[in-house]
mmCIF file of C-alpha atoms in Angstrom:
data_model
loop_
_atom_site.group_PDB
_atom_site.id
_atom_site.type_symbol
_atom_site.label_atom_id
_atom_site.label_comp_id
_atom_site.label_asym_id
_atom_site.label_seq_id
_atom_site.Cartn_x
_atom_site.Cartn_y
_atom_site.Cartn_z
ATOM 1 C CA MET A 203 8.029 41.439 -7.558
ATOM 2 C CA ALA A 204 10.787 39.574 -5.796
ATOM 3 C CA THR A 205 13.246 42.246 -6.899
ATOM 4 C CA VAL A 206 11.088 44.987 -5.333
ATOM 5 C CA VAL A 207 10.889 43.067 -2.059
ATOM 6 C CA ARG A 208 14.690 42.685 -1.941
ATOM 7 C CA ILE A 209 15.151 46.413 -2.546
ATOM 8 C CA VAL A 210 12.731 47.297 0.285
ATOM 9 C CA LEU A 211 14.450 44.916 2.712
ATOM 10 C CA SER A 212 17.856 46.358 1.805
ATOM 11 C CA VAL A 213 16.636 49.910 2.472
ATOM 12 C CA LEU A 214 15.193 48.881 5.854
ATOM 13 C CA PHE A 215 18.482 47.162 6.811
ATOM 14 C CA ILE A 216 20.490 50.279 5.922
ATOM 15 C CA ILE A 217 18.133 52.527 7.938
ATOM 16 C CA GLN A 218 18.296 50.207 10.994
ATOM 17 C CA HIS A 219 22.105 49.995 10.827
ATOM 18 C CA ALA A 220 22.393 53.792 10.583
ATOM 19 C CA SER A 221 20.096 54.277 13.608
ATOM 20 C CA ALA A 222 22.130 51.864 15.760
ATOM 21 C CA HIS A 223 25.399 53.584 14.808
ATOM 22 C CA THR A 224 23.922 56.993 15.733
ATOM 23 C CA ALA A 225 22.746 55.704 19.117
ATOM 24 C CA ASN A 226 26.191 54.288 19.938
ATOM 25 C CA ALA A 227 27.857 57.533 18.938
ATOM 26 C CA THR A 228 25.469 59.485 21.149
ATOM 27 C CA LYS A 229 26.159 57.138 24.111
ATOM 28 C CA VAL A 230 29.931 57.471 23.751
ATOM 29 C CA SER A 231 29.647 61.226 23.431
ATOM 30 C CA SER A 232 27.501 61.569 26.544
ATOM 31 C CA THR A 233 29.943 59.428 28.553
ATOM 32 C CA THR A 234 32.971 61.510 27.648
ATOM 33 C CA LEU A 235 31.190 64.724 28.537
ATOM 34 C CA ILE A 236 30.904 63.894 32.264
ATOM 35 C CA PRO A 237 32.780 66.726 34.011
ATOM 36 C CA PRO A 238 35.707 65.691 36.241
ATOM 37 C CA GLY A 239 35.072 65.457 39.966
ATOM 38 C CA LYS A 240 31.419 64.466 39.602
ATOM 39 C CA ASN A 241 31.779 60.699 39.387
ATOM 40 C CA SER A 242 31.317 58.446 42.421
ATOM 41 C CA PHE A 243 34.998 57.424 42.675
ATOM 42 C CA GLU A 244 36.239 60.989 42.974
ATOM 43 C CA SER A 245 33.499 61.808 45.503
ATOM 44 C CA LYS A 246 34.507 58.827 47.652
ATOM 45 C CA VAL A 247 38.161 59.867 47.575
ATOM 46 C CA THR A 248 37.205 63.372 48.655
ATOM 47 C CA LYS A 249 35.163 62.055 51.594
ATOM 48 C CA ASN A 250 37.961 59.783 52.741
ATOM 49 C CA GLU A 251 40.444 62.640 52.576
ATOM 50 C CA GLU A 252 38.170 64.758 54.755
ATOM 51 C CA LYS A 253 38.125 62.049 57.453
ATOM 52 C CA VAL A 254 41.913 61.866 57.819
ATOM 53 C CA PRO A 255 42.607 62.657 61.503
ATOM 54 C CA SER A 256 44.765 65.596 62.432
ATOM 55 C CA SER A 257 48.400 64.782 63.147
ATOM 56 C CA ALA A 258 48.709 67.617 65.688
ATOM 57 C CA ASN A 259 50.180 66.510 69.022
ATOM 58 C CA PRO A 260 47.871 66.805 72.072
ATOM 59 C CA SER A 261 48.718 69.544 74.530
ATOM 60 C CA PRO A 262 50.771 68.422 77.553
ATOM 61 C CA PRO A 263 48.993 68.120 80.924
ATOM 62 C CA PRO A 264 49.159 71.191 83.177
ATOM 63 C CA LYS A 265 52.014 71.444 85.647
ATOM 64 C CA PHE A 266 51.823 72.338 89.337
ATOM 65 C CA PRO A 267 50.223 74.630 90.482
ATOM 66 C CA GLN A 268 47.987 74.818 87.381
ATOM 67 C CA ASN A 269 46.940 71.152 87.648
ATOM 68 C CA ILE A 270 43.845 71.974 89.713
ATOM 69 C CA GLY A 271 41.560 68.962 89.920
ATOM 70 C CA ASP A 272 38.073 68.500 91.359
ATOM 71 C CA TRP A 273 37.431 65.095 92.936
ATOM 72 C CA SER A 274 34.470 63.957 95.006
ATOM 73 C CA ILE A 275 32.738 60.901 96.462
ATOM 74 C CA LYS A 276 28.961 60.710 96.263
ATOM 75 C CA GLU A 277 26.465 58.456 97.997
ATOM 76 C CA ASN A 278 22.671 58.580 97.619
ATOM 77 C CA GLY A 279 23.037 61.740 95.549
ATOM 78 C CA VAL A 280 24.963 63.617 98.266
ATOM 79 C CA VAL A 281 28.653 64.517 97.906
ATOM 80 C CA CYS A 282 30.208 63.540 101.237
ATOM 81 C CA ILE A 283 33.845 64.382 100.360
ATOM 82 C CA GLU A 284 35.164 66.944 97.902
ATOM 83 C CA ILE A 285 38.745 68.006 97.272
ATOM 84 C CA ILE A 286 39.697 70.790 94.863
ATOM 85 C CA GLY A 287 43.273 71.860 94.267
ATOM 86 C CA ALA A 288 46.643 71.193 92.691
ATOM 87 C CA ILE A 289 48.726 68.384 94.201
ATOM 88 C CA GLN A 290 52.395 67.531 93.732
ATOM 89 C CA ILE A 291 54.520 64.704 95.152
ATOM 90 C CA ILE A 292 58.298 64.982 95.607
ATOM 91 C CA TYR A 293 60.143 61.825 96.658
ATOM 92 C CA ASN A 294 63.383 59.872 96.319
ATOM 93 C CA HIS A 295 62.876 57.302 93.576
ATOM 94 C CA SER A 296 64.781 54.036 93.946
ATOM 95 C CA ILE A 297 66.614 53.121 90.734
ATOM 96 C CA ALA A 298 66.104 49.463 89.829
ATOM 97 C CA GLY A 299 69.293 47.403 89.822
ATOM 98 C CA ALA A 300 71.317 50.083 91.572
ATOM 99 C CA ASN A 301 71.753 51.232 95.135
ATOM 100 C CA GLN A 302 70.893 54.787 94.164
ATOM 101 C CA THR A 303 67.964 57.153 94.383
ATOM 102 C CA GLU A 304 66.997 60.265 92.483
ATOM 103 C CA ILE A 305 64.628 63.081 93.385
ATOM 104 C CA THR A 306 61.429 62.684 91.378
ATOM 105 C CA THR A 307 58.492 65.065 91.056
ATOM 106 C CA LEU A 308 54.988 63.861 90.213
ATOM 107 C CA ASP A 309 52.124 66.229 89.440
ATOM 108 C CA VAL A 310 48.786 64.587 90.215
ATOM 109 C CA PRO A 311 46.784 64.647 86.938
ATOM 110 C CA THR A 312 43.423 66.371 86.937
ATOM 111 C CA ALA A 313 41.947 63.252 85.319
ATOM 112 C CA SER A 314 42.990 60.951 88.170
ATOM 113 C CA LYS A 315 40.293 58.394 88.948
ATOM 114 C CA GLU A 316 38.696 58.812 92.351
ATOM 115 C CA SER A 317 37.214 56.112 94.570
ATOM 116 C CA GLY A 318 36.150 55.956 98.195
ATOM 117 C CA ASN A 319 33.259 55.670 100.618
ATOM 118 C CA CYS A 320 30.891 57.813 102.658
ATOM 119 C CA GLY A 321 30.751 56.195 106.098
ATOM 120 C CA ASN A 322 29.126 57.682 109.176
ATOM 121 C CA ALA A 323 32.337 57.657 111.222
ATOM 122 C CA THR A 324 35.048 57.239 108.577
ATOM 123 C CA GLN A 325 35.180 58.579 105.028
ATOM 124 C CA MET A 326 37.863 58.035 102.408
ATOM 125 C CA LEU A 327 38.842 59.469 99.020
ATOM 126 C CA SER A 328 41.555 57.818 96.939
ATOM 127 C CA LEU A 329 43.103 59.003 93.659
ATOM 128 C CA ALA A 330 44.801 56.649 91.200
ATOM 129 C CA TRP A 331 46.700 57.289 87.970
ATOM 130 C CA GLU A 332 49.492 55.845 85.847
ATOM 131 C CA SER A 333 52.664 57.853 85.372
ATOM 132 C CA GLN A 334 55.611 57.345 83.034
ATOM 133 C CA ASN A 335 57.507 54.040 82.842
ATOM 134 C CA GLN A 336 54.390 52.103 83.898
ATOM 135 C CA THR A 337 54.425 53.631 87.360
ATOM 136 C CA ASN A 338 51.129 53.202 89.224
ATOM 137 C CA CYS A 339 50.390 55.909 91.774
ATOM 138 C CA THR A 340 47.722 56.273 94.438
ATOM 139 C CA ILE A 341 47.103 58.897 97.082
ATOM 140 C CA ARG A 342 44.615 58.286 99.873
ATOM 141 C CA PHE A 343 42.908 60.693 102.268
ATOM 142 C CA GLN A 344 40.989 59.257 105.225
ATOM 143 C CA PHE A 345 38.819 61.387 107.504
ATOM 144 C CA GLU A 346 37.273 60.587 110.885
ATOM 145 C CA ILE A 347 35.113 62.392 113.439
ATOM 146 C CA LYS A 348 37.015 62.891 116.697
ATOM 147 C CA ASP A 349 36.000 65.129 119.624
ATOM 148 C CA LYS A 350 33.357 66.862 117.492
ATOM 149 C CA LYS A 351 35.994 67.699 114.892
ATOM 150 C CA ILE A 352 36.779 66.369 111.428
ATOM 151 C CA SER A 353 40.324 65.019 111.387
ATOM 152 C CA LEU A 354 42.506 63.806 108.549
ATOM 153 C CA THR A 355 43.675 60.558 110.137
ATOM 154 C CA GLN A 356 45.608 59.263 107.144
ATOM 155 C CA GLY A 357 47.304 60.758 104.111
ATOM 156 C CA LYS A 358 49.165 58.052 102.243
ATOM 157 C CA VAL A 359 50.982 57.964 98.896
ATOM 158 C CA SER A 360 51.872 54.665 97.187
ATOM 159 C CA ILE A 361 54.097 54.521 94.100
ATOM 160 C CA SER A 362 54.638 51.158 92.394
ATOM 161 C CA THR A 363 57.140 50.492 89.616
ATOM 162 C CA GLY A 364 57.463 46.857 88.591
ATOM 163 C CA ASN A 365 57.908 44.810 91.759
ATOM 164 C CA THR A 366 58.925 47.819 93.868
ATOM 165 C CA THR A 367 56.414 49.800 95.944
ATOM 166 C CA GLN A 368 57.241 52.914 97.955
ATOM 167 C CA ASN A 369 54.854 54.223 100.623
ATOM 168 C CA PHE A 370 54.853 57.697 102.155
ATOM 169 C CA ASN A 371 52.665 59.027 104.986
ATOM 170 C CA ILE A 372 51.775 62.566 106.039
ATOM 171 C CA GLY A 373 53.283 63.399 109.404
ATOM 172 C CA LYS A 374 51.264 66.390 110.676
ATOM 173 C CA VAL A 375 47.719 65.274 109.943
ATOM 174 C CA ASN A 376 46.380 67.476 112.765
ATOM 175 C CA ASP A 377 47.066 70.562 110.657
ATOM 176 C CA PHE A 378 43.957 69.699 108.627
ATOM 177 C CA ASP A 379 41.503 69.489 111.567
ATOM 178 C CA THR A 380 38.261 71.461 111.215
ATOM 179 C CA PRO A 381 35.080 71.827 113.271
ATOM 180 C CA MET A 382 31.996 70.009 112.037
ATOM 181 C CA THR A 383 30.443 71.485 108.837
ATOM 182 C CA TYR A 384 33.637 73.490 108.177
ATOM 183 C CA SER A 385 35.971 73.153 105.195
ATOM 184 C CA PHE A 386 39.754 73.452 105.120
ATOM 185 C CA GLN A 387 41.100 75.930 102.571
ATOM 186 C CA CYS A 388 44.561 77.179 101.660
ATOM 187 C CA LYS A 389 45.278 79.514 98.745
ATOM 188 C CA THR A 390 49.008 79.663 99.445
ATOM 189 C CA THR A 391 51.211 76.769 98.359
ATOM 190 C CA LEU A 392 51.100 74.394 101.311
ATOM 191 C CA THR A 393 54.140 72.157 101.836
ATOM 192 C CA VAL A 394 53.415 69.059 103.926
ATOM 193 C CA PRO A 395 56.341 66.862 105.050
ATOM 194 C CA MET A 396 56.018 63.084 104.736
ATOM 195 C CA ASP A 397 58.154 60.244 105.999
ATOM 196 C CA ASN A 398 61.029 58.759 103.964
ATOM 197 C CA ASN A 399 62.120 62.276 102.910
ATOM 198 C CA ALA A 400 59.041 62.849 100.745
ATOM 199 C CA THR A 401 56.993 66.036 100.415
ATOM 200 C CA LEU A 402 53.387 66.653 99.463
ATOM 201 C CA LYS A 403 52.445 70.057 98.063
ATOM 202 C CA PHE A 404 49.001 71.627 97.684
ATOM 203 C CA ALA A 405 47.943 74.856 95.959
ATOM 204 C CA ASN A 406 44.521 76.546 95.938
ATOM 205 C CA LEU A 407 43.279 73.756 98.179
ATOM 206 C CA LYS A 408 39.659 73.280 99.242
ATOM 207 C CA MET A 409 38.842 70.166 101.237
ATOM 208 C CA GLN A 410 35.779 69.019 103.145
ATOM 209 C CA ALA A 411 34.538 65.676 104.444
ATOM 210 C CA PHE A 412 31.241 64.710 106.101
ATOM 211 C CA ARG A 413 29.305 67.214 104.045
ATOM 212 C CA PRO A 414 25.657 67.249 105.212
ATOM 213 C CA ASP A 415 24.119 68.067 101.827
ATOM 214 C CA ASN A 416 24.720 69.692 98.444
ATOM 215 C CA SER A 417 23.196 73.076 99.291
ATOM 216 C CA VAL A 418 26.577 74.840 99.472
ATOM 217 C CA ALA A 419 29.737 73.960 97.550
ATOM 218 C CA PHE A 420 31.897 74.485 100.643
ATOM 219 C CA GLU A 421 30.756 75.386 104.149
ATOM 220 C CA LYS A 422 32.392 77.902 106.455
ATOM 221 C CA GLN A 423 36.148 77.651 106.149
ATOM 222 C CA ILE A 424 39.209 77.178 108.305
ATOM 223 C CA THR A 425 42.268 78.647 106.569
ATOM 224 C CA CYS A 426 45.795 77.308 106.771
ATOM 225 C CA SER A 427 48.438 79.037 108.869
ATOM 226 C CA GLU A 428 50.265 80.139 105.704
ATOM 227 C CA ASP A 429 47.239 82.178 104.635
ATOM 228 C CA ASN A 430 46.814 83.553 108.160
ATOM 229 C CA VAL A 431 50.403 84.830 108.181
ATOM 230 C CA GLY A 432 49.667 86.949 105.151
ATOM 231 C CA THR A 433 46.411 88.135 106.686
ATOM 232 C CA GLY A 434 48.158 89.066 109.959
ATOM 233 C CA LEU A 435 50.774 91.121 108.167
ATOM 234 C CA GLY A 436 48.039 92.866 106.243
ATOM 235 C CA VAL A 437 46.174 93.782 109.432
ATOM 236 C CA THR A 438 49.372 95.027 111.098
ATOM 237 C CA ALA A 439 50.229 97.174 108.092
ATOM 238 C CA LYS A 440 46.748 98.687 108.119
ATOM 239 C CA VAL A 441 47.038 99.517 111.838
ATOM 240 C CA PHE A 442 50.374 101.288 111.385
ATOM 241 C CA LEU A 443 49.064 103.107 108.334
ATOM 242 C CA GLY A 444 46.065 104.311 110.328
ATOM 243 C CA ILE A 445 48.280 105.555 113.171
ATOM 244 C CA PHE A 446 50.537 107.374 110.692
ATOM 245 C CA ILE A 447 47.551 109.078 109.069
ATOM 246 C CA VAL A 448 46.201 110.211 112.467
ATOM 247 C CA ILE A 449 49.595 111.660 113.471
ATOM 248 C CA LEU A 450 49.891 113.400 110.110
ATOM 249 C CA ILE A 451 46.435 114.955 110.435
ATOM 250 C CA VAL A 452 47.125 116.172 114.005
ATOM 251 C CA THR A 453 50.475 117.653 112.948
ATOM 252 C CA LEU A 454 48.967 119.465 109.966
ATOM 253 C CA ALA A 455 46.067 120.768 112.047
ATOM 254 C CA GLY A 456 48.454 122.072 114.741
ATOM 255 C CA GLY A 457 50.668 123.745 112.142
ATOM 256 C CA ILE A 458 47.733 125.428 110.431
ATOM 257 C CA PHE A 459 46.345 126.629 113.784
ATOM 258 C CA TRP A 460 49.724 128.045 114.830
ATOM 259 C CA TYR A 461 50.195 129.750 111.426
ATOM 260 C CA PHE A 462 46.849 131.580 111.488
ATOM 261 C CA ARG A 463 47.212 132.546 115.149
ATOM 262 C CA ARG A 464 50.620 134.072 114.548
ATOM 263 C CA PHE A 465 49.562 136.253 111.632
ATOM 264 C CA GLN A 466 46.218 137.282 113.119
ATOM 265 C CA ASN A 467 47.874 138.384 116.394
ATOM 266 C CA PRO A 468 51.564 139.233 115.759
ATOM 267 C CA THR A 469 52.157 140.296 119.385
ATOM 268 C CA ALA A 470 51.074 136.894 120.631
ATOM 269 C CA ALA A 471 54.291 135.387 119.411
ATOM 270 C CA TYR A 472 56.356 137.962 121.343
ATOM 271 C CA ASN A 473 54.256 137.689 124.465
ATOM 272 C CA ASN A 474 54.833 133.939 124.509
ATOM 273 C CA MET A 475 58.616 134.419 124.308
#
């Protein structure tokens, strides 16, 4: 009896050992059959590779006169000052540590930060930006109401490099005067002289202060003299063209009349001799 029991236990041990070996073989086989690219490590690598930022260089800022910005000052939901246009500054830059200057050109960036106020008698818009070599630049426009007109009373440029600050002021501020509720506009490149041999240039300029509301982007306009010169030449050319056309028509009509009269009445030509 004991012998039979030992035989049965041996058979059960062999069967159990064979089942465990088969299960391990199946587990190893299923692990090696995982297709490449489907495990979590490879998926994570793929995601990280997709998030690598592009190494392409950003496009350079637009140059004058393409650097057209749109700056405004708002108070209580109403835009009191708005300036649209391209602006460029040309000045003599003082070289640090040397008694020399060099002509420098600065294009006002379209992303310049505006600040200012909307007063009842005085309004101001200031632009600030940082140029190359840690140069801080500001340009300030101040408007006032004088004699029922809107006058640009101050146009000031400040350029600071290190401990050196250069200031430039617009000389002919009266050129920007407009009646109340009018805007100043100039499509032509407008060159404005400043003191200290500096120059301020505008292109496609639209400027208005003391705006009453937001109903119209820009009110009735006063154009710069540069635009008016072109308009005057255009009007003069049209007048001369009209006179030339009238003379041409009269001459052709007279020639046609004389031609038909001569051939309809041949003796008329001899009688008139």
